[in-house]
PDB file of C-alpha atoms in Angstrom:
ATOM      1  CA  GLN A 174      -0.148  -0.134  -0.099  1.00 90.00           C
ATOM      2  CA  LEU A 175       1.330   3.644  -0.247  1.00 94.00           C
ATOM      3  CA  GLN A 176       0.212   5.373   2.107  1.00 95.00           C
ATOM      4  CA  ALA A 177       1.325   9.468   2.323  1.00 96.00           C
ATOM      5  CA  SER A 178       1.433  12.165   4.969  1.00 97.00           C
ATOM      6  CA  GLY A 179       2.496  15.490   6.057  1.00 97.00           C
ATOM      7  CA  GLY A 180      -0.194  17.675   4.760  1.00 97.00           C
ATOM      8  CA  GLY A 181      -1.544  20.587   6.307  1.00 97.00           C
ATOM      9  CA  LEU A 182      -2.816  23.965   6.769  1.00 98.00           C
ATOM     10  CA  VAL A 183      -0.267  26.851   5.149  1.00 98.00           C
ATOM     11  CA  GLN A 184      -0.421  30.303   4.337  1.00 98.00           C
ATOM     12  CA  ALA A 185       0.302  31.202   0.157  1.00 98.00           C
ATOM     13  CA  GLY A 186       3.693  31.599   0.081  1.00 98.00           C
ATOM     14  CA  GLY A 187       4.441  28.868   2.862  1.00 98.00           C
ATOM     15  CA  SER A 188       6.151  25.323   2.233  1.00 98.00           C
ATOM     16  CA  LEU A 189       5.089  21.656   2.921  1.00 98.00           C
ATOM     17  CA  ARG A 190       7.132  18.250   2.457  1.00 98.00           C
ATOM     18  CA  LEU A 191       4.649  15.388   2.091  1.00 98.00           C
ATOM     19  CA  SER A 192       6.191  12.405   2.449  1.00 98.00           C
ATOM     20  CA  CYS A 193       4.503   8.656   1.350  1.00 97.00           C
ATOM     21  CA  ALA A 194       5.856   4.946   2.489  1.00 95.00           C
ATOM     22  CA  ALA A 195       4.840   2.079   0.189  1.00 93.00           C
ATOM     23  CA  SER A 196       4.946  -0.951   2.073  1.00 89.00           C
ATOM     24  CA  GLY A 197       3.054  -4.836   1.999  1.00 86.00           C
ATOM     25  CA  ARG A 198       2.188  -6.229  -1.163  1.00 83.00           C
ATOM     26  CA  PRO A 199       3.263  -5.580  -3.934  1.00 82.00           C
ATOM     27  CA  PHE A 200       5.989  -3.047  -3.257  1.00 84.00           C
ATOM     28  CA  GLN A 201       7.806  -6.247  -0.337  1.00 79.00           C
ATOM     29  CA  THR A 202       7.861  -8.426  -3.998  1.00 78.00           C
ATOM     30  CA  ARG A 203       9.788  -6.378  -6.186  1.00 81.00           C
ATOM     31  CA  ALA A 204      12.760  -3.646  -5.729  1.00 86.00           C
ATOM     32  CA  PHE A 205      11.625  -0.824  -5.455  1.00 88.00           C
ATOM     33  CA  THR A 206      13.129   0.705  -8.238  1.00 84.00           C
ATOM     34  CA  SER A 207      11.118  -1.093 -10.895  1.00 85.00           C
ATOM     35  CA  TYR A 208       7.793   1.122  -9.756  1.00 92.00           C
ATOM     36  CA  PRO A 209       7.934   4.796 -11.293  1.00 93.00           C
ATOM     37  CA  VAL A 210       6.507   6.895  -9.208  1.00 96.00           C
ATOM     38  CA  ALA A 211       4.304  10.550  -9.041  1.00 97.00           C
ATOM     39  CA  TRP A 212       2.315  12.333  -6.750  1.00 98.00           C
ATOM     40  CA  VAL A 213      -1.166  13.501  -7.938  1.00 98.00           C
ATOM     41  CA  ARG A 214      -3.760  15.828  -6.802  1.00 98.00           C
ATOM     42  CA  GLN A 215      -8.045  16.270  -6.893  1.00 97.00           C
ATOM     43  CA  ALA A 216      -9.099  19.631  -5.096  1.00 96.00           C
ATOM     44  CA  PRO A 217     -12.672  19.397  -4.291  1.00 91.00           C
ATOM     45  CA  GLY A 218     -15.470  19.646  -8.017  1.00 94.00           C
ATOM     46  CA  LYS A 219     -12.200  18.790 -10.044  1.00 96.00           C
ATOM     47  CA  GLN A 220     -10.461  15.503 -11.695  1.00 96.00           C
ATOM     48  CA  ARG A 221      -7.478  14.216 -10.258  1.00 96.00           C
ATOM     49  CA  GLU A 222      -3.817  15.218 -11.435  1.00 97.00           C
ATOM     50  CA  LEU A 223      -0.391  14.399 -11.828  1.00 97.00           C
ATOM     51  CA  VAL A 224       1.658  16.722  -9.700  1.00 98.00           C
ATOM     52  CA  ALA A 225       5.230  15.184 -10.749  1.00 98.00           C
ATOM     53  CA  ALA A 226       6.090  12.156 -11.687  1.00 98.00           C
ATOM     54  CA  ALA A 227      10.053  10.390 -11.384  1.00 97.00           C
ATOM     55  CA  SER A 228      11.806   8.025 -12.922  1.00 94.00           C
ATOM     56  CA  TRP A 229      13.338   4.660 -11.196  1.00 91.00           C
ATOM     57  CA  SER A 230      16.267   6.632  -9.862  1.00 91.00           C
ATOM     58  CA  GLY A 231      14.760  10.036  -9.612  1.00 91.00           C
ATOM     59  CA  GLN A 232      17.129  11.938 -11.726  1.00 94.00           C
ATOM     60  CA  THR A 233      14.332  12.224 -14.265  1.00 95.00           C
ATOM     61  CA  THR A 234      11.994  14.454 -12.981  1.00 97.00           C
ATOM     62  CA  GLU A 235       9.108  15.974 -14.888  1.00 97.00           C
ATOM     63  CA  TYR A 236       5.761  17.952 -13.525  1.00 98.00           C
ATOM     64  CA  LEU A 237       2.663  19.846 -14.291  1.00 97.00           C
ATOM     65  CA  ASP A 238       3.254  23.530 -15.517  1.00 97.00           C
ATOM     66  CA  SER A 239       1.757  25.042 -13.001  1.00 97.00           C
ATOM     67  CA  VAL A 240       3.848  23.726 -10.254  1.00 98.00           C
ATOM     68  CA  LYS A 241       7.330  24.042 -11.747  1.00 98.00           C
ATOM     69  CA  GLY A 242      10.299  25.747  -9.904  1.00 97.00           C
ATOM     70  CA  ARG A 243       7.829  25.444  -6.414  1.00 98.00           C
ATOM     71  CA  PHE A 244       7.831  21.813  -5.852  1.00 98.00           C
ATOM     72  CA  THR A 245      10.843  18.967  -6.031  1.00 98.00           C
ATOM     73  CA  ILE A 246       9.969  15.209  -6.253  1.00 98.00           C
ATOM     74  CA  SER A 247      12.494  12.720  -4.799  1.00 97.00           C
ATOM     75  CA  ARG A 248      12.704   8.641  -3.944  1.00 96.00           C
ATOM     76  CA  ASP A 249      14.524   7.331  -1.238  1.00 95.00           C
ATOM     77  CA  ASN A 250      14.601   3.239  -2.927  1.00 93.00           C
ATOM     78  CA  ALA A 251      16.160   2.099  -0.068  1.00 92.00           C
ATOM     79  CA  LYS A 252      14.006   3.690   2.193  1.00 94.00           C
ATOM     80  CA  ARG A 253      11.339   2.974  -0.022  1.00 94.00           C
ATOM     81  CA  MET A 254       9.687   6.876   0.034  1.00 95.00           C
ATOM     82  CA  VAL A 255       8.937   9.387  -2.151  1.00 97.00           C
ATOM     83  CA  TYR A 256       8.754  12.724  -1.237  1.00 98.00           C
ATOM     84  CA  LEU A 257       7.433  16.233  -2.202  1.00 98.00           C
ATOM     85  CA  GLN A 258       8.319  19.164  -1.213  1.00 98.00           C
ATOM     86  CA  MET A 259       6.523  22.313  -1.433  1.00 98.00           C
ATOM     87  CA  ASN A 260       7.643  25.602  -1.633  1.00 98.00           C
ATOM     88  CA  ASN A 261       5.914  29.113  -2.164  1.00 98.00           C
ATOM     89  CA  LEU A 262       2.397  28.050  -2.059  1.00 98.00           C
ATOM     90  CA  LYS A 263      -0.498  29.258  -3.370  1.00 98.00           C
ATOM     91  CA  PRO A 264      -4.538  28.682  -2.723  1.00 97.00           C
ATOM     92  CA  GLU A 265      -4.400  27.318  -5.695  1.00 97.00           C
ATOM     93  CA  ASP A 266      -2.787  24.146  -4.421  1.00 98.00           C
ATOM     94  CA  THR A 267      -5.558  22.769  -1.969  1.00 98.00           C
ATOM     95  CA  ALA A 268      -6.175  19.391  -2.576  1.00 98.00           C
ATOM     96  CA  VAL A 269      -5.521  16.162  -1.418  1.00 98.00           C
ATOM     97  CA  TYR A 270      -2.514  14.689  -2.267  1.00 98.00           C
ATOM     98  CA  SER A 271      -1.503  10.870  -3.009  1.00 98.00           C
ATOM     99  CA  CYS A 272       1.193   9.275  -4.133  1.00 97.00           C
ATOM    100  CA  ALA A 273       1.086   6.621  -6.587  1.00 96.00           C
ATOM    101  CA  ALA A 274       3.301   3.632  -8.797  1.00 95.00           C
ATOM    102  CA  ASP A 275       3.170   2.567 -12.356  1.00 93.00           C
ATOM    103  CA  ASP A 276       3.759  -1.523 -11.838  1.00 90.00           C
ATOM    104  CA  SER A 277       4.886  -2.104 -15.710  1.00 87.00           C
ATOM    105  CA  GLY A 278       8.414  -2.422 -14.284  1.00 86.00           C
ATOM    106  CA  ARG A 279       9.554   0.174 -16.766  1.00 86.00           C
ATOM    107  CA  THR A 280      13.045   2.857 -15.517  1.00 85.00           C
ATOM    108  CA  ILE A 281      11.294   5.998 -17.422  1.00 90.00           C
ATOM    109  CA  VAL A 282       9.627   8.790 -15.766  1.00 93.00           C
ATOM    110  CA  VAL A 283       5.885   8.000 -16.317  1.00 92.00           C
ATOM    111  CA  THR A 284       3.614  11.284 -16.985  1.00 92.00           C
ATOM    112  CA  ALA A 285       0.625   9.940 -18.155  1.00 93.00           C
ATOM    113  CA  LEU A 286      -1.993   9.890 -14.779  1.00 94.00           C
ATOM    114  CA  ARG A 287      -4.001   6.289 -16.804  1.00 94.00           C
ATOM    115  CA  GLU A 288      -0.524   4.488 -16.727  1.00 94.00           C
ATOM    116  CA  TYR A 289       0.236   4.440 -13.048  1.00 95.00           C
ATOM    117  CA  ASP A 290      -1.500   0.868 -10.939  1.00 93.00           C
ATOM    118  CA  PHE A 291      -1.859   1.664  -7.246  1.00 94.00           C
ATOM    119  CA  PHE A 292      -2.707   4.763  -5.463  1.00 94.00           C
ATOM    120  CA  GLY A 293      -2.737   5.258  -1.930  1.00 91.00           C
ATOM    121  CA  ARG A 294      -4.492   7.332   0.606  1.00 92.00           C
ATOM    122  CA  GLY A 295      -4.091  10.582   0.318  1.00 95.00           C
ATOM    123  CA  THR A 296      -3.359  13.693   2.700  1.00 97.00           C
ATOM    124  CA  LEU A 297      -4.502  17.126   3.106  1.00 98.00           C
ATOM    125  CA  VAL A 298      -3.509  20.241   1.441  1.00 98.00           C
ATOM    126  CA  THR A 299      -4.826  24.038   2.519  1.00 98.00           C
ATOM    127  CA  VAL A 300      -3.552  26.957   1.426  1.00 98.00           C
ATOM    128  CA  SER A 301      -5.124  29.942   2.919  1.00 97.00           C
ATOM    129  CA  SER A 302      -4.532  33.299   1.362  1.00 93.00           C
TER     130      SER A 302
END
């Protein structure tokens, strides 16, 4: 399973760091490096969107245009952890954030939301103006 944490209430311009822990099946049966990962978010009344994605090593990343330069995705494969550092937060960043993993075994960064197979429980981020 995937479990996100680190959300909360923050003022505009503030920062938060989200963490996602991968545990249990299938992540215990295969190296975590074989899973492309991503952070996704869903705001009230809106569709879920992919915010940031990382390749197996974390060295290749992709971001939603609106968060480029503000958000940074990273991963620690030994710990089976994925992180999202969010700086200069804006009210429009308010959403439930969750992490996702692609079960294909590819090493590339995956930017299509439909390609992800596992979605974890989210954490709420609220940015006040």
